[in-house]
């Protein structure tokens, strides 16, 4: 009797306390005579069941079973117990469901989380191993800066609004998950690659629009990576050996993240950008990891180098100053340009150390040239993370105390994007540096966030016109024998008007101008004939070592 009855209760009760049911009904059957003799007093039964069920209170928080006084046959008693156990089991199942929901759903957005996406994706690939499945990974740029500047409430509202926008982009069979603080993944239903690319454009366009919260309007941009199941990309890249290999969802997720990492944070004028994973990206990631391990060593072991690109007076053609640019003398890869390692240093939070090494090196170089009777100005680039550090001004003060150079020979160079990320702190820091006599240069002017309001707001001594406006300078007067030449000439006239307008405005505001990216004679001639400003570019010289820079200064005397 105990076996079948206990088995039936097992199907009703939760498996986590089924062993207690065995114990319970074993005792019940052995004491059937007790039930029959105490029909008017169920106290022994009550004590037995209360004790058994209360032992289970560690599993979940629920009240212990209470059975009260029951009269009747033993079968009636067991039937009532079954009903009681069923009710209790239903309660436990509802609580289990709530726990499952909490563990599988992102509480902020209501989207599924990374773990649940992994389960769904793995099942999809198991069910349709040859399907062209696409996974899109999206990262919102500037999220940390927004969180630091405006607080968690604005950042959380941004994520909620982003999730709503992304859901409106989805098809009925697509799956959206939040997989990180500022990261989402979209698992698209099997289809062709063209739809995946269209979805990428739609997603990036949706997050490109301003986000308006109760207290702020914020702008972010998306970095998006796409990965296809290997059956899809193997044919695209003609990698036949992979055609029959099953794709694991963990691989697909890794590949989409690798592709996403290849996309630099896009400026507003750069359009919508995404990358599609290909096998070569893995080797690039391996190289990046290797550089991450070595970059700290490079700072400690003095592997960094300062090179100097001349800044030339358009009226005299003489070198009057330099922009200091960092290089890394890698023991195996040779001399590396900043584009190859500064983004990695930024991810590791090391750019401020590189900035400080450059500031110290430049001050030492100014001291050396001062002893030679040479007094050029030198600008040093500052990263956003360094500009917002509270101890930057104190560090510069200590440098000037240690290296008594004229502060007017030193200037810091920042981009508009760096200032916009934390306007109040950036402006405060720049004003303090200016009060010490150090100049401030605004780099890449004319792109990104450029606004005339910023010229009033920001403490600026020098505007550096971005090279994108310089490339076509001097070509408006060329002989237009083809339609293409007419287009080039028209574009050149527009750029020339923009440059001359900026020069006129800067002159009225008593702000000096440096035109970047001068690489041809016609560009140089246009600047010489048009305005009184300064120029910088490979037409004059690439960034060079201090010894060669000193020769240029001596020739200019």
Coordinates of C-alpha atoms in Angstrom, one line a residue:
X1 CA 0.0 0.0 0.0
X2 CA 2.8 2.4 0.8
X3 CA 4.6 2.0 -2.5
X4 CA 1.8 3.0 -5.0
X5 CA 0.4 5.7 -2.7
X6 CA 3.8 7.2 -2.1
X7 CA 4.5 7.1 -5.9
X8 CA 1.2 8.9 -6.7
X9 CA 2.1 11.6 -4.2
X10 CA 5.5 12.0 -5.7
X11 CA 3.8 13.1 -8.9
X12 CA 1.9 15.7 -7.0
X13 CA 4.6 16.9 -4.6
X14 CA 7.8 18.7 -5.5
X15 CA 10.8 16.4 -6.0
X16 CA 12.8 18.3 -3.5
X17 CA 10.8 16.9 -0.6
X18 CA 9.6 13.6 -2.1
X19 CA 12.0 11.7 0.2
X20 CA 10.0 13.2 3.1
X21 CA 6.8 11.9 1.5
X22 CA 8.4 8.4 1.6
X23 CA 9.1 8.9 5.3
X24 CA 5.7 10.3 6.0
X25 CA 3.6 7.6 4.3
X26 CA 5.8 4.8 5.6
X27 CA 5.0 6.0 9.1
X28 CA 1.3 6.4 8.2
X29 CA 0.9 2.9 6.9
X30 CA 2.8 1.4 9.8
X31 CA 0.4 3.2 12.2
X32 CA -2.9 2.6 10.4
X33 CA -4.3 1.2 13.6
X34 CA -3.5 4.5 15.3
X35 CA -5.8 6.3 12.8
X36 CA -8.5 3.8 13.4
X37 CA -8.3 4.0 17.2
X38 CA -8.0 7.8 17.5
X39 CA -10.7 8.8 15.0
X40 CA -11.9 11.4 17.4
X41 CA -8.4 12.7 18.2
X42 CA -5.9 13.4 15.4
X43 CA -3.2 14.9 17.6
X44 CA -0.6 12.2 17.0
X45 CA -1.1 12.6 13.3
X46 CA -1.0 16.4 13.6
X47 CA 2.3 16.2 15.4
X48 CA 3.8 13.8 13.0
X49 CA 2.9 15.8 9.9
X50 CA 3.7 19.2 11.4
X51 CA 7.2 17.9 12.3
X52 CA 7.8 16.4 8.9
X53 CA 6.8 19.5 6.9
X54 CA 8.5 22.0 9.2
X55 CA 11.8 20.4 8.4
X56 CA 11.4 21.6 4.9
X57 CA 11.3 25.3 5.7
X58 CA 14.9 25.7 4.6
X59 CA 13.9 25.1 0.9
X60 CA 11.6 28.1 0.6
X61 CA 9.7 30.3 3.0
X62 CA 6.2 28.9 3.4
X63 CA 4.0 27.9 6.3
X64 CA 4.2 24.4 7.7
X65 CA 1.3 22.1 7.0
X66 CA -1.4 22.1 9.7
X67 CA -3.9 19.3 9.7
X68 CA -6.4 20.0 12.5
X69 CA -8.7 17.5 13.9
X70 CA -10.1 15.1 11.3
X71 CA -12.5 12.2 11.8
X72 CA -13.2 9.4 9.4
X73 CA -11.5 6.5 7.8
X74 CA -7.8 6.2 7.0
X75 CA -8.5 6.6 3.3
X76 CA -10.4 9.9 3.9
X77 CA -7.4 11.2 5.9
X78 CA -5.0 10.3 3.1
X79 CA -7.2 12.0 0.5
X80 CA -7.3 15.2 2.5
X81 CA -3.5 15.0 2.9
X82 CA -3.1 14.7 -0.9
X83 CA -5.2 17.8 -1.4
X84 CA -3.1 19.7 1.2
X85 CA 0.1 18.6 -0.4
X86 CA -1.2 19.6 -3.9
X87 CA -2.0 23.1 -2.6
X88 CA 1.4 23.4 -1.0
X89 CA 3.1 22.2 -4.1
X90 CA 1.3 24.7 -6.2
X91 CA 2.5 27.4 -3.9
X92 CA 6.1 26.2 -4.2
X93 CA 5.8 26.0 -8.0
X94 CA 4.6 29.6 -8.2
X95 CA 7.6 30.7 -6.1
X96 CA 9.9 28.6 -8.3
X97 CA 8.5 30.4 -11.3
X98 CA 9.1 33.7 -9.8
X99 CA 12.7 32.7 -9.0
X100 CA 13.1 31.5 -12.5
X101 CA 11.8 34.8 -13.9
X102 CA 14.2 36.8 -11.7
X103 CA 17.1 34.6 -12.9
X104 CA 16.3 34.8 -16.6
X105 CA 14.9 38.4 -17.1
X106 CA 16.8 41.7 -16.8
X107 CA 14.9 43.7 -14.1
X108 CA 15.6 47.1 -15.7
X109 CA 14.4 46.5 -19.2
X110 CA 12.2 43.4 -19.0
X111 CA 14.4 41.8 -21.7
X112 CA 15.9 38.3 -21.4
X113 CA 19.4 38.2 -20.0
X114 CA 22.6 36.7 -21.4
X115 CA 22.0 33.3 -19.8
X116 CA 18.6 32.9 -21.3
X117 CA 19.8 34.1 -24.7
X118 CA 22.5 31.5 -24.6
X119 CA 19.9 28.8 -23.9
X120 CA 17.6 30.0 -26.8
X121 CA 20.5 30.3 -29.2
X122 CA 22.0 26.9 -28.4
X123 CA 18.6 25.3 -29.0
X124 CA 18.1 27.1 -32.3
X125 CA 21.5 26.0 -33.6
X126 CA 20.9 22.4 -32.5
X127 CA 17.5 22.4 -34.2
X128 CA 18.7 24.1 -37.4
X129 CA 22.4 23.4 -37.7
X130 CA 22.6 24.5 -41.4
X131 CA 20.5 27.7 -41.0
X132 CA 22.0 31.1 -41.7
X133 CA 21.6 32.4 -38.2
X134 CA 22.8 35.9 -37.5
X135 CA 23.7 37.4 -34.1
X136 CA 24.1 41.2 -33.7
X137 CA 26.0 42.7 -30.7
X138 CA 25.4 46.4 -29.9
X139 CA 27.3 48.6 -27.5
X140 CA 26.2 52.1 -26.6
X141 CA 29.1 54.6 -26.6
X142 CA 29.7 57.2 -24.0
X143 CA 27.6 55.3 -21.5
X144 CA 30.2 55.5 -18.6
X145 CA 30.7 59.2 -19.2
X146 CA 26.9 59.8 -19.1
X147 CA 26.6 57.7 -15.9
X148 CA 29.4 59.6 -14.2
X149 CA 28.2 63.0 -15.3
X150 CA 24.4 62.7 -14.8
X151 CA 24.0 59.8 -12.4
X152 CA 22.4 56.3 -12.4
X153 CA 18.8 57.6 -13.0
X154 CA 19.6 59.2 -16.3
X155 CA 21.7 56.2 -17.3
X156 CA 19.0 53.7 -16.4
X157 CA 16.4 55.7 -18.3
X158 CA 18.7 55.7 -21.3
X159 CA 19.0 51.9 -21.2
X160 CA 15.2 51.5 -20.9
X161 CA 14.5 53.8 -23.8
X162 CA 17.2 52.1 -25.9
X163 CA 15.6 48.7 -25.2
X164 CA 12.2 50.1 -26.3
X165 CA 13.6 51.4 -29.5
X166 CA 15.4 48.1 -30.3
X167 CA 12.3 46.1 -29.7
X168 CA 10.5 48.2 -32.3
X169 CA 13.2 47.2 -34.8
X170 CA 12.6 43.5 -34.3
X171 CA 10.7 41.0 -36.4
X172 CA 8.2 38.7 -34.8
X173 CA 10.6 35.8 -34.6
X174 CA 13.7 37.8 -33.5
X175 CA 15.1 37.8 -30.0
X176 CA 16.5 40.7 -28.1
X177 CA 18.6 40.4 -24.9
X178 CA 20.4 42.8 -22.6
X179 CA 23.9 41.2 -22.2
X180 CA 25.8 43.9 -20.4
X181 CA 25.5 47.3 -18.7
X182 CA 25.4 49.1 -22.1
X183 CA 25.3 46.1 -24.4
X184 CA 22.5 44.3 -26.2
X185 CA 22.4 41.2 -28.5
X186 CA 19.9 40.5 -31.2
X187 CA 19.4 36.9 -32.4
X188 CA 17.7 37.1 -35.8
X189 CA 15.5 34.4 -37.1
X190 CA 17.1 32.3 -39.9
X191 CA 17.2 34.2 -43.2
X192 CA 19.5 35.8 -45.7
X193 CA 22.4 38.1 -44.9
X194 CA 20.8 41.1 -46.6
X195 CA 18.2 41.2 -43.9
X196 CA 20.9 41.2 -41.2
X197 CA 22.6 44.2 -42.8
X198 CA 19.3 46.1 -43.0
X199 CA 18.6 45.3 -39.4
X200 CA 22.1 46.6 -38.5
X201 CA 21.3 49.9 -40.2
X202 CA 17.9 50.2 -38.6
X203 CA 19.3 49.5 -35.1
X204 CA 22.1 52.0 -35.4
X205 CA 19.7 54.6 -36.8
X206 CA 17.4 54.1 -33.8
X207 CA 20.0 54.7 -31.1
X208 CA 21.6 57.5 -33.1
X209 CA 18.6 59.8 -32.3
X210 CA 18.8 61.9 -29.1
X211 CA 17.5 60.3 -25.8
X212 CA 15.4 62.6 -23.7
X213 CA 15.0 62.0 -20.0
X214 CA 13.3 64.1 -17.4
X215 CA 16.4 66.1 -16.7
X216 CA 18.8 65.7 -19.7
X217 CA 19.0 65.2 -23.4
X218 CA 21.9 62.8 -24.2
X219 CA 23.4 61.5 -27.4
X220 CA 25.0 58.1 -27.8
X221 CA 26.2 56.1 -30.8
X222 CA 26.3 52.5 -31.5
X223 CA 29.1 50.0 -32.1
X224 CA 27.7 47.0 -33.8
X225 CA 29.2 43.6 -34.7
X226 CA 27.5 40.9 -36.8
X227 CA 28.4 37.2 -36.7
X228 CA 26.9 34.5 -38.9
X229 CA 26.8 30.8 -38.2
X230 CA 29.8 29.4 -40.0
X231 CA 27.7 27.9 -42.9
X232 CA 26.9 31.5 -43.8
X233 CA 30.3 33.3 -43.6
X234 CA 32.3 30.3 -44.8
X235 CA 30.7 30.7 -48.3
X236 CA 31.3 34.4 -48.2
X237 CA 35.0 34.1 -47.4
X238 CA 35.3 30.8 -49.4
X239 CA 36.5 28.9 -46.4
X240 CA 35.2 25.5 -47.5
X241 CA 36.7 23.5 -44.7
X242 CA 34.3 25.1 -42.3
X243 CA 31.1 24.4 -44.3
X244 CA 30.1 21.2 -42.4
X245 CA 31.4 22.3 -39.0
X246 CA 28.7 22.9 -36.4
X247 CA 28.6 26.3 -34.9
X248 CA 28.3 26.5 -31.1
X249 CA 26.3 29.5 -29.8
X250 CA 29.2 30.4 -27.5
X251 CA 31.4 30.8 -30.6
X252 CA 28.7 32.9 -32.3
X253 CA 28.5 35.2 -29.3
X254 CA 32.2 35.6 -29.1
X255 CA 32.5 36.3 -32.8
X256 CA 29.8 39.1 -32.7
X257 CA 31.6 40.7 -29.8
X258 CA 34.9 40.5 -31.6
X259 CA 33.4 42.2 -34.6
X260 CA 31.8 44.9 -32.4
X261 CA 35.2 45.6 -30.9
X262 CA 36.6 46.4 -34.4
X263 CA 34.2 49.4 -34.7
X264 CA 35.6 52.5 -33.1
X265 CA 33.0 54.8 -31.4
X266 CA 31.5 56.7 -34.3
X267 CA 31.4 60.5 -34.2
X268 CA 28.0 62.1 -35.2
X269 CA 29.3 62.9 -38.7
X270 CA 30.6 59.5 -39.3
X271 CA 27.3 57.8 -40.1
X272 CA 26.2 54.4 -38.9
X273 CA 29.0 51.8 -38.7
X274 CA 29.1 48.1 -38.1
X275 CA 31.6 45.3 -38.7
X276 CA 31.0 41.7 -39.8
X277 CA 33.1 39.0 -38.2
X278 CA 35.7 37.2 -40.3
X279 CA 38.4 34.8 -39.1
X280 CA 41.2 37.3 -39.5
X281 CA 39.7 39.4 -36.7
X282 CA 40.7 36.7 -34.2
X283 CA 44.4 37.2 -34.9
X284 CA 43.8 40.9 -34.4
X285 CA 42.3 40.3 -31.0
X286 CA 45.3 38.1 -30.1
X287 CA 47.6 41.0 -31.1
X288 CA 45.5 43.3 -29.0
X289 CA 45.7 41.1 -25.9
X290 CA 49.5 40.9 -26.4
X291 CA 49.7 44.7 -26.5
X292 CA 47.5 45.0 -23.4
X293 CA 50.0 42.9 -21.5
X294 CA 53.0 44.9 -22.7
X295 CA 51.8 48.4 -22.6
X296 CA 52.2 48.8 -18.8
X297 CA 55.7 47.5 -19.2
X298 CA 56.3 50.0 -21.9
X299 CA 55.6 52.9 -19.6
X300 CA 57.7 51.5 -16.8
X301 CA 60.7 50.5 -19.0
X302 CA 60.9 53.9 -20.9
X303 CA 59.9 52.4 -24.2
X304 CA 57.8 55.5 -25.1
X305 CA 59.2 58.2 -27.3
X306 CA 58.2 61.8 -28.0
X307 CA 58.2 63.0 -31.6
X308 CA 57.5 66.6 -32.7
X309 CA 55.5 67.7 -35.8
X310 CA 56.4 71.3 -36.8
X311 CA 53.8 74.1 -36.8
X312 CA 54.7 76.7 -39.5
X313 CA 53.9 80.4 -39.8
X314 CA 52.1 81.0 -43.2
X315 CA 53.7 84.4 -43.6
X316 CA 57.3 83.6 -42.9
X317 CA 57.3 79.8 -43.6
X318 CA 59.4 79.3 -40.5
X319 CA 58.8 76.7 -37.7
X320 CA 57.4 78.4 -34.6
X321 CA 56.3 75.4 -32.6
X322 CA 55.4 71.8 -32.4
X323 CA 52.7 69.3 -31.6
X324 CA 54.2 66.6 -29.4
X325 CA 53.1 63.1 -30.4
X326 CA 53.8 59.9 -28.5
X327 CA 55.3 56.8 -30.1
X328 CA 56.0 53.3 -28.7
X329 CA 59.4 51.8 -29.5
X330 CA 58.1 48.2 -29.3
X331 CA 60.9 45.6 -28.9
X332 CA 59.5 43.4 -31.6
X333 CA 57.2 45.5 -33.8
X334 CA 59.4 48.6 -34.0
X335 CA 58.1 52.2 -33.8
X336 CA 54.4 52.2 -33.3
X337 CA 52.0 55.1 -34.0
X338 CA 49.5 56.2 -31.3
X339 CA 46.5 54.9 -33.3
X340 CA 47.9 51.4 -32.8
X341 CA 48.1 51.5 -29.0
X342 CA 46.3 54.5 -27.4
X343 CA 42.8 53.0 -27.8
X344 CA 44.1 49.9 -26.0
X345 CA 45.6 52.1 -23.3
X346 CA 42.2 53.9 -23.0
X347 CA 40.5 50.6 -22.3
X348 CA 43.0 49.8 -19.6
X349 CA 42.7 53.2 -18.0
X350 CA 46.4 54.0 -18.7
X351 CA 46.1 57.0 -21.0
X352 CA 46.6 59.4 -18.1
X353 CA 49.9 57.8 -17.4
X354 CA 51.0 58.3 -21.0
X355 CA 49.8 61.9 -20.9
X356 CA 51.8 62.6 -17.8
X357 CA 54.9 61.0 -19.3
X358 CA 54.4 63.3 -22.3
X359 CA 53.9 66.4 -20.2
X360 CA 57.1 65.6 -18.2
X361 CA 59.1 64.8 -21.3
X362 CA 58.0 68.0 -23.1
X363 CA 58.9 70.1 -20.0
X364 CA 62.4 68.5 -20.0
X365 CA 62.8 69.2 -23.7
X366 CA 61.7 72.9 -23.3
X367 CA 64.4 73.2 -20.6
X368 CA 67.0 71.8 -22.9
X369 CA 66.0 74.1 -25.8
X370 CA 65.8 77.0 -23.5
X371 CA 69.5 76.5 -22.6
X372 CA 70.2 76.6 -26.3
X373 CA 68.3 79.9 -26.7
X374 CA 65.4 78.3 -28.5
X375 CA 61.9 79.2 -27.3
X376 CA 59.2 77.3 -29.3
X377 CA 55.7 76.5 -28.1
X378 CA 54.7 72.9 -27.8
X379 CA 51.2 71.4 -27.5
X380 CA 50.5 68.1 -25.7
X381 CA 47.3 66.1 -26.3
X382 CA 45.2 65.3 -23.2
X383 CA 42.8 62.4 -23.1
X384 CA 39.3 62.7 -21.7
X385 CA 40.0 60.5 -18.7
X386 CA 43.0 62.6 -17.8
X387 CA 41.3 66.0 -18.2
X388 CA 38.7 65.0 -15.7
X389 CA 41.1 63.9 -13.0
X390 CA 41.0 66.1 -10.0
X391 CA 44.8 66.1 -9.5
X392 CA 45.7 67.2 -13.1
X393 CA 46.2 70.8 -12.2
X394 CA 48.3 70.0 -9.1
X395 CA 50.5 67.7 -11.3
X396 CA 51.1 70.4 -13.8
X397 CA 52.0 72.9 -11.0
X398 CA 54.5 70.4 -9.6
X399 CA 56.0 70.0 -13.1
X400 CA 56.5 73.7 -13.6
X401 CA 58.0 74.0 -10.2
X402 CA 60.5 71.2 -11.1
X403 CA 61.2 72.4 -14.6
X404 CA 61.0 76.3 -14.5
X405 CA 60.0 76.9 -18.1
X406 CA 57.8 79.7 -19.4
X407 CA 54.2 78.3 -19.1
X408 CA 53.4 80.3 -22.2
X409 CA 55.5 77.8 -24.2
X410 CA 53.3 74.9 -23.1
X411 CA 49.7 74.3 -24.3
X412 CA 47.3 71.4 -23.9
X413 CA 45.3 70.1 -26.8
X414 CA 41.8 68.6 -26.4
X415 CA 39.0 67.7 -28.8
X416 CA 35.5 69.0 -28.5
X417 CA 34.2 65.5 -27.7
X418 CA 36.5 65.2 -24.7
X419 CA 35.1 68.5 -23.3
X420 CA 31.5 67.6 -24.1
X421 CA 31.8 64.3 -22.1
X422 CA 32.0 66.3 -18.9
X423 CA 31.6 70.0 -19.6
X424 CA 31.7 71.4 -16.1
X425 CA 34.8 69.6 -14.9
X426 CA 36.6 70.1 -18.3
X427 CA 36.0 73.8 -18.4
X428 CA 37.0 74.3 -14.8
X429 CA 40.3 72.4 -15.3
X430 CA 41.1 74.3 -18.6
X431 CA 40.4 77.6 -16.9
X432 CA 42.8 76.7 -14.1
X433 CA 45.5 75.8 -16.6
X434 CA 45.0 79.0 -18.5
X435 CA 45.3 81.0 -15.2
X436 CA 48.8 79.5 -14.9
X437 CA 49.7 80.8 -18.3
X438 CA 49.3 77.5 -20.2
X439 CA 47.5 77.7 -23.6
X440 CA 44.5 75.7 -24.6
X441 CA 44.1 74.3 -28.2
X442 CA 40.8 73.0 -29.5
X443 CA 41.6 70.1 -31.9
X444 CA 39.6 68.9 -34.9
X445 CA 37.4 72.0 -35.0
X446 CA 34.7 71.8 -37.6
X447 CA 33.7 68.3 -37.0
X448 CA 31.6 66.5 -34.4
X449 CA 30.0 68.9 -31.9
X450 CA 31.4 72.1 -33.3
X451 CA 29.3 75.1 -32.3
X452 CA 29.9 78.8 -32.1
X453 CA 28.5 78.6 -28.5
X454 CA 31.5 76.6 -27.5
X455 CA 33.8 79.4 -28.5
X456 CA 32.1 81.5 -25.9
X457 CA 31.9 78.8 -23.3
X458 CA 35.3 77.1 -23.6
X459 CA 38.6 78.8 -22.6
X460 CA 40.3 78.5 -26.0
X461 CA 43.5 80.1 -27.3
X462 CA 44.0 78.1 -30.5
X463 CA 41.6 76.5 -33.0
X464 CA 42.9 73.6 -35.1
X465 CA 40.9 73.2 -38.3
X466 CA 40.3 69.6 -39.0
X467 CA 42.1 68.0 -42.0
X468 CA 38.8 67.0 -43.6
X469 CA 38.3 70.7 -44.7
X470 CA 41.8 71.0 -45.9
X471 CA 42.2 68.1 -48.4
X472 CA 40.5 70.0 -51.3
X473 CA 41.9 73.5 -50.6
X474 CA 43.5 75.1 -53.6
X475 CA 41.7 73.0 -56.2
X476 CA 38.8 75.4 -57.1
X477 CA 40.9 77.2 -59.8
X478 CA 42.1 74.0 -61.5
X479 CA 41.3 73.3 -65.2
X480 CA 38.0 71.5 -65.3
X481 CA 38.1 69.4 -68.4
X482 CA 35.8 66.6 -67.0
X483 CA 32.6 66.4 -65.0
X484 CA 34.6 64.9 -62.1
X485 CA 36.9 68.0 -62.1
X486 CA 33.8 70.2 -61.9
X487 CA 32.7 68.3 -58.8
X488 CA 36.1 68.6 -57.2
X489 CA 36.3 72.3 -57.9
X490 CA 32.8 72.9 -56.4
X491 CA 33.7 70.9 -53.3
X492 CA 37.0 72.8 -53.1
X493 CA 35.2 76.2 -53.2
X494 CA 32.9 75.1 -50.3
X495 CA 35.9 74.0 -48.2
X496 CA 37.7 77.2 -49.0
X497 CA 34.7 79.3 -47.8
X498 CA 34.4 77.2 -44.6
X499 CA 38.1 77.7 -43.8
X500 CA 38.1 81.4 -44.6
X501 CA 35.0 81.9 -42.5
X502 CA 36.5 80.1 -39.5
X503 CA 39.7 82.2 -39.9
X504 CA 37.7 85.5 -40.0
X505 CA 35.7 84.5 -36.9
X506 CA 38.8 83.4 -35.0
X507 CA 40.5 86.6 -35.9
X508 CA 37.6 88.7 -34.6
X509 CA 37.7 86.7 -31.3
X510 CA 41.5 87.0 -31.0
X511 CA 42.0 83.2 -31.4
X512 CA 44.9 81.8 -33.3
X513 CA 44.3 79.2 -35.9
X514 CA 46.3 76.2 -37.0
X515 CA 45.3 74.4 -40.2
X516 CA 46.0 70.7 -39.9
X517 CA 46.7 68.2 -42.7
X518 CA 48.6 70.4 -45.2
X519 CA 50.2 67.9 -47.5
X520 CA 50.3 69.6 -51.0
X521 CA 51.8 72.7 -52.5
X522 CA 48.4 74.0 -53.7
X523 CA 47.0 73.8 -50.1
X524 CA 50.1 75.7 -48.8
X525 CA 49.8 78.4 -51.5
X526 CA 46.1 78.9 -50.8
X527 CA 46.8 79.5 -47.1
X528 CA 49.7 81.8 -47.8
X529 CA 47.6 83.9 -50.2
X530 CA 44.5 84.0 -48.1
X531 CA 45.2 84.4 -44.5
X532 CA 47.6 84.9 -41.6
X533 CA 47.6 81.7 -39.6
X534 CA 49.7 78.6 -38.9
X535 CA 49.9 75.3 -40.7
X536 CA 50.8 71.8 -39.8
X537 CA 51.1 68.7 -42.0
X538 CA 53.4 66.3 -43.8
X539 CA 54.1 68.9 -46.5
X540 CA 56.5 70.5 -44.1
X541 CA 57.5 67.4 -42.1
X542 CA 56.2 64.3 -40.3
X543 CA 56.6 64.1 -36.6
X544 CA 60.4 63.8 -35.9
X545 CA 62.8 63.2 -33.1
X546 CA 63.8 66.1 -30.8
X547 CA 67.3 66.3 -32.4
X548 CA 65.9 66.9 -35.9
X549 CA 63.3 69.3 -34.5
X550 CA 66.1 71.3 -32.9
X551 CA 67.7 71.7 -36.3
X552 CA 64.5 73.2 -37.7
X553 CA 64.4 75.7 -34.9
X554 CA 68.0 76.7 -35.4
X555 CA 67.3 77.2 -39.1
X556 CA 64.3 79.4 -38.3
X557 CA 66.4 81.8 -36.2

